[in-house]
Amino acid sequence: MSPILFYGVPSGCSFGSIVALEWLARPYRLCRIEMPSVVTSDTYKRINPVAETPSLMTADGRVLSETIAILNHLGPLGIDRRLAFPQGTHDFDRWNQMLAFLNTTFFGSFSPLWYAYEHALEPEAKRALTDYGRAKVGKAYTRLEALLGDRPWLLGEHRTWVDAYFIGIARWTEYHDVVDRRAFPNVRRLVEKLEADPAVKFAHAIEQQRPAVSAGGFEGEVRLEEAVASVRRAAA
């Protein structure tokens, strides 16, 4: 049985995990989870009790949640492609450190904007929260611009899964109309390069339910009910 990635729409951070699986080029399937309706349903909570995406059902029926856990689980499979590195090495420490930065500082900077977007707030409160979020995103971009420097990818001369995770979050600047990337030429350069990548184009097409051409091991989409039944069979 091939793994199943449960990805959230619209614009879920699971986008980066789709790109990662495409780069890995091993068989996998996808399960579309609408937010907030399906992600909070009792059916999906059988997959992820916290009601968040992404989740990954492994080939043996176990379920992992959280992007960092998923990418670390896939890590050994991507070492030969230099998408990840062996634990205990200096390169792994750099990879894990950047992944943590993206998961906390970069991802977290958008949290006020998502809250303001998803909740009914008084106009003054919404404006204050949005302004706070804009400032946080700007600060995170300033740090990322310095970390990236003139390197072609986040960690150096070749792409890794931290770049896949990055693009899934970086696109939120357009979703929330925040940050002019022209003020961050290093980050802008990386975003443009990633947006031209076939795996990124594939992930966009999947989210938007357009015809999608996989360059990896995509085996199709499965319904949530079918995926839940797979977990039950594996546990039996």
CSV table of C-alpha atoms in Angstrom, one decimal:
chain,number,residue,atom,x,y,z
A,1,MET,CA,0.0,0.0,0.0
A,2,SER,CA,1.4,3.4,-0.9
A,3,PRO,CA,1.4,6.3,1.6
A,4,ILE,CA,-1.5,8.8,1.7
A,5,LEU,CA,-0.9,12.5,2.3
A,6,PHE,CA,-3.9,14.3,3.7
A,7,TYR,CA,-3.6,17.9,2.4
A,8,GLY,CA,-5.6,20.9,3.4
A,9,VAL,CA,-7.3,23.4,1.1
A,10,PRO,CA,-7.4,26.3,0.5
A,11,SER,CA,-3.7,27.1,0.8
A,12,GLY,CA,-2.7,24.7,3.5
A,13,CYS,CA,0.9,24.3,4.6
A,14,SER,CA,0.6,20.7,3.4
A,15,PHE,CA,1.4,22.1,-0.1
A,16,GLY,CA,5.1,21.7,0.8
A,17,SER,CA,4.6,18.0,1.6
A,18,ILE,CA,3.1,17.5,-1.8
A,19,VAL,CA,6.1,19.1,-3.4
A,20,ALA,CA,8.4,16.9,-1.2
A,21,LEU,CA,6.7,13.7,-2.3
A,22,GLU,CA,6.9,14.7,-5.9
A,23,TRP,CA,10.7,15.3,-5.6
A,24,LEU,CA,11.0,12.0,-3.8
A,25,ALA,CA,9.5,10.2,-6.9
A,26,ARG,CA,8.2,7.3,-5.0
A,27,PRO,CA,4.5,6.0,-5.1
A,28,TYR,CA,2.1,8.0,-3.0
A,29,ARG,CA,-1.6,9.0,-3.0
A,30,LEU,CA,-3.4,12.2,-1.9
A,31,CYS,CA,-6.6,12.8,0.1
A,32,ARG,CA,-8.1,16.3,-0.1
A,33,ILE,CA,-9.3,17.8,3.1
A,34,GLU,CA,-11.4,21.0,2.9
A,35,MET,CA,-10.8,23.5,5.6
A,36,PRO,CA,-12.5,24.3,8.0
A,37,SER,CA,-15.5,22.0,7.3
A,38,VAL,CA,-13.9,18.5,6.7
A,39,VAL,CA,-10.7,19.0,8.7
A,40,THR,CA,-12.9,19.4,11.9
A,41,SER,CA,-15.2,16.5,11.1
A,42,ASP,CA,-15.4,13.4,13.2
A,43,THR,CA,-14.3,11.4,10.2
A,44,TYR,CA,-11.0,13.2,9.8
A,45,LYS,CA,-10.4,13.3,13.5
A,46,ARG,CA,-10.0,9.5,13.3
A,47,ILE,CA,-6.9,10.3,11.2
A,48,ASN,CA,-5.8,13.4,13.2
A,49,PRO,CA,-7.5,14.1,16.5
A,50,VAL,CA,-6.0,17.6,16.5
A,51,ALA,CA,-7.9,18.4,13.3
A,52,GLU,CA,-5.0,19.8,11.3
A,53,THR,CA,-3.2,19.0,8.1
A,54,PRO,CA,-0.9,17.7,6.8
A,55,SER,CA,-1.1,14.1,8.0
A,56,LEU,CA,0.6,11.1,6.4
A,57,MET,CA,-0.6,7.6,6.5
A,58,THR,CA,2.5,5.5,6.0
A,59,ALA,CA,2.7,2.3,3.9
A,60,ASP,CA,2.1,0.2,7.0
A,61,GLY,CA,-1.0,2.1,8.1
A,62,ARG,CA,0.5,4.3,10.8
A,63,VAL,CA,-0.4,8.0,10.8
A,64,LEU,CA,2.0,10.9,11.3
A,65,SER,CA,1.0,14.6,11.7
A,66,GLU,CA,3.1,17.8,11.7
A,67,THR,CA,5.2,18.8,8.7
A,68,ILE,CA,8.5,18.4,10.6
A,69,ALA,CA,7.6,14.9,11.7
A,70,ILE,CA,6.6,14.0,8.1
A,71,LEU,CA,9.7,15.3,6.5
A,72,ASN,CA,11.9,13.7,9.1
A,73,HIS,CA,10.1,10.4,8.5
A,74,LEU,CA,10.7,10.7,4.7
A,75,GLY,CA,14.3,11.9,5.3
A,76,PRO,CA,16.1,8.5,5.0
A,77,LEU,CA,14.3,7.9,1.7
A,78,GLY,CA,15.6,11.2,0.3
A,79,ILE,CA,19.2,11.0,1.3
A,80,ASP,CA,20.4,9.6,-2.1
A,81,ARG,CA,18.7,12.6,-3.8
A,82,ARG,CA,20.3,15.0,-1.3
A,83,LEU,CA,16.8,16.1,-0.2
A,84,ALA,CA,17.7,15.3,3.4
A,85,PHE,CA,20.8,14.2,5.3
A,86,PRO,CA,21.8,11.4,7.7
A,87,GLN,CA,21.0,12.2,11.3
A,88,GLY,CA,24.1,13.0,13.3
A,89,THR,CA,25.8,14.9,10.5
A,90,HIS,CA,26.5,18.6,10.3
A,91,ASP,CA,24.3,18.9,7.2
A,92,PHE,CA,21.4,17.3,9.0
A,93,ASP,CA,21.8,19.8,11.8
A,94,ARG,CA,21.7,22.7,9.3
A,95,TRP,CA,18.7,21.1,7.5
A,96,ASN,CA,16.8,20.5,10.8
A,97,GLN,CA,17.6,24.0,12.1
A,98,MET,CA,16.2,25.6,8.9
A,99,LEU,CA,13.2,23.4,9.0
A,100,ALA,CA,12.5,24.5,12.6
A,101,PHE,CA,13.0,28.2,11.6
A,102,LEU,CA,10.4,27.8,8.9
A,103,ASN,CA,8.0,26.0,11.2
A,104,THR,CA,8.2,28.5,14.0
A,105,THR,CA,9.4,32.0,13.0
A,106,PHE,CA,8.3,32.0,9.4
A,107,PHE,CA,5.0,30.0,9.7
A,108,GLY,CA,4.2,31.6,13.0
A,109,SER,CA,4.5,35.1,11.6
A,110,PHE,CA,1.4,34.5,9.5
A,111,SER,CA,-0.7,33.3,12.5
A,112,PRO,CA,-2.3,36.7,13.3
A,113,LEU,CA,-3.2,37.2,9.6
A,114,TRP,CA,-4.9,33.7,9.4
A,115,TYR,CA,-6.8,34.4,12.7
A,116,ALA,CA,-8.0,37.8,11.4
A,117,TYR,CA,-9.1,36.1,8.1
A,118,GLU,CA,-10.9,33.2,9.7
A,119,HIS,CA,-12.7,34.8,12.6
A,120,ALA,CA,-15.4,37.5,12.8
A,121,LEU,CA,-13.8,40.4,14.6
A,122,GLU,CA,-14.7,44.0,15.4
A,123,PRO,CA,-13.2,46.3,12.7
A,124,GLU,CA,-10.7,47.8,15.1
A,125,ALA,CA,-9.6,44.5,16.5
A,126,LYS,CA,-9.2,43.1,13.0
A,127,ARG,CA,-7.2,46.0,11.9
A,128,ALA,CA,-4.9,45.8,14.9
A,129,LEU,CA,-4.3,42.1,14.4
A,130,THR,CA,-3.7,42.5,10.7
A,131,ASP,CA,-1.2,45.3,11.4
A,132,TYR,CA,0.6,43.1,14.0
A,133,GLY,CA,0.7,40.2,11.5
A,134,ARG,CA,2.1,42.4,8.7
A,135,ALA,CA,4.9,43.5,11.1
A,136,LYS,CA,5.7,39.9,12.1
A,137,VAL,CA,5.8,38.7,8.5
A,138,GLY,CA,8.1,41.6,7.5
A,139,LYS,CA,10.5,40.8,10.3
A,140,ALA,CA,10.5,37.1,9.4
A,141,TYR,CA,11.3,38.0,5.8
A,142,THR,CA,14.1,40.3,6.9
A,143,ARG,CA,15.6,37.4,8.8
A,144,LEU,CA,15.1,34.9,6.0
A,145,GLU,CA,16.7,37.4,3.5
A,146,ALA,CA,19.8,37.4,5.6
A,147,LEU,CA,19.9,33.7,6.1
A,148,LEU,CA,19.5,33.0,2.4
A,149,GLY,CA,22.1,35.5,1.2
A,150,ASP,CA,23.3,34.8,-2.4
A,151,ARG,CA,22.9,31.0,-2.1
A,152,PRO,CA,20.7,29.4,-4.9
A,153,TRP,CA,18.8,27.3,-2.3
A,154,LEU,CA,18.1,27.7,1.4
A,155,LEU,CA,21.0,25.4,2.4
A,156,GLY,CA,23.4,25.9,-0.5
A,157,GLU,CA,24.0,24.6,-4.0
A,158,HIS,CA,21.1,22.1,-4.3
A,159,ARG,CA,17.5,22.0,-3.2
A,160,THR,CA,16.3,20.1,-0.2
A,161,TRP,CA,12.9,19.5,1.5
A,162,VAL,CA,13.3,22.7,3.4
A,163,ASP,CA,12.8,24.5,0.1
A,164,ALA,CA,9.6,22.5,-0.5
A,165,TYR,CA,8.3,23.5,2.9
A,166,PHE,CA,9.3,27.1,2.4
A,167,ILE,CA,7.3,27.6,-0.9
A,168,GLY,CA,4.2,26.3,0.7
A,169,ILE,CA,4.4,29.1,3.3
A,170,ALA,CA,5.9,31.9,1.2
A,171,ARG,CA,2.9,32.0,-1.2
A,172,TRP,CA,0.8,33.2,1.7
A,173,THR,CA,2.1,36.7,1.2
A,174,GLU,CA,-0.1,36.9,-1.9
A,175,TYR,CA,-3.0,35.2,-0.2
A,176,HIS,CA,-3.0,37.9,2.5
A,177,ASP,CA,-1.6,40.7,0.3
A,178,VAL,CA,1.3,41.4,2.6
A,179,VAL,CA,5.0,42.1,2.0
A,180,ASP,CA,6.4,43.4,-1.3
A,181,ARG,CA,8.9,40.7,-2.3
A,182,ARG,CA,10.8,43.3,-4.3
A,183,ALA,CA,12.2,44.5,-1.0
A,184,PHE,CA,13.7,41.1,-0.5
A,185,PRO,CA,15.5,40.2,-3.7
A,186,ASN,CA,17.1,37.0,-2.3
A,187,VAL,CA,13.8,35.6,-1.2
A,188,ARG,CA,12.1,36.7,-4.4
A,189,ARG,CA,14.7,35.0,-6.5
A,190,LEU,CA,14.1,31.7,-4.6
A,191,VAL,CA,10.3,32.0,-4.8
A,192,GLU,CA,10.5,32.6,-8.6
A,193,LYS,CA,12.8,29.6,-9.1
A,194,LEU,CA,10.5,27.3,-7.0
A,195,GLU,CA,7.4,28.5,-8.8
A,196,ALA,CA,8.9,27.4,-12.1
A,197,ASP,CA,9.5,23.9,-10.7
A,198,PRO,CA,7.3,21.1,-12.1
A,199,ALA,CA,6.5,19.7,-8.6
A,200,VAL,CA,5.3,23.2,-7.4
A,201,LYS,CA,3.2,23.6,-10.5
A,202,PHE,CA,1.7,20.1,-9.9
A,203,ALA,CA,0.9,21.0,-6.3
A,204,HIS,CA,-0.9,24.2,-7.4
A,205,ALA,CA,-2.9,22.3,-10.0
A,206,ILE,CA,-3.9,19.7,-7.4
A,207,GLU,CA,-5.1,22.3,-5.0
A,208,GLN,CA,-7.0,24.2,-7.7
A,209,GLN,CA,-8.4,20.9,-9.1
A,210,ARG,CA,-7.0,21.5,-12.5
A,211,PRO,CA,-5.4,18.8,-14.7
A,212,ALA,CA,-2.1,17.9,-12.9
A,213,VAL,CA,0.9,16.2,-14.5
A,214,SER,CA,3.0,14.4,-11.9
A,215,ALA,CA,6.8,14.2,-12.4
A,216,GLY,CA,7.0,11.9,-9.4
A,217,GLY,CA,5.1,8.9,-8.1
A,218,PHE,CA,1.5,10.2,-7.7
A,219,GLU,CA,-1.0,7.4,-7.9
A,220,GLY,CA,-4.2,9.4,-7.6
A,221,GLU,CA,-6.5,10.8,-5.0
A,222,VAL,CA,-8.6,8.7,-2.5
A,223,ARG,CA,-11.7,9.7,-0.6
A,224,LEU,CA,-11.4,10.3,3.1
A,225,GLU,CA,-13.8,7.4,3.9
A,226,GLU,CA,-11.6,5.1,1.9
A,227,ALA,CA,-8.5,6.3,3.7
A,228,VAL,CA,-10.1,5.8,7.1
A,229,ALA,CA,-11.0,2.3,6.1
A,230,SER,CA,-7.3,1.7,5.2
A,231,VAL,CA,-6.3,2.7,8.7
A,232,ARG,CA,-8.8,0.4,10.3
A,233,ARG,CA,-7.7,-2.5,8.2
A,234,ALA,CA,-4.0,-1.8,9.1
A,235,ALA,CA,-4.9,-1.7,12.8
A,236,ALA,CA,-6.9,-5.0,12.7
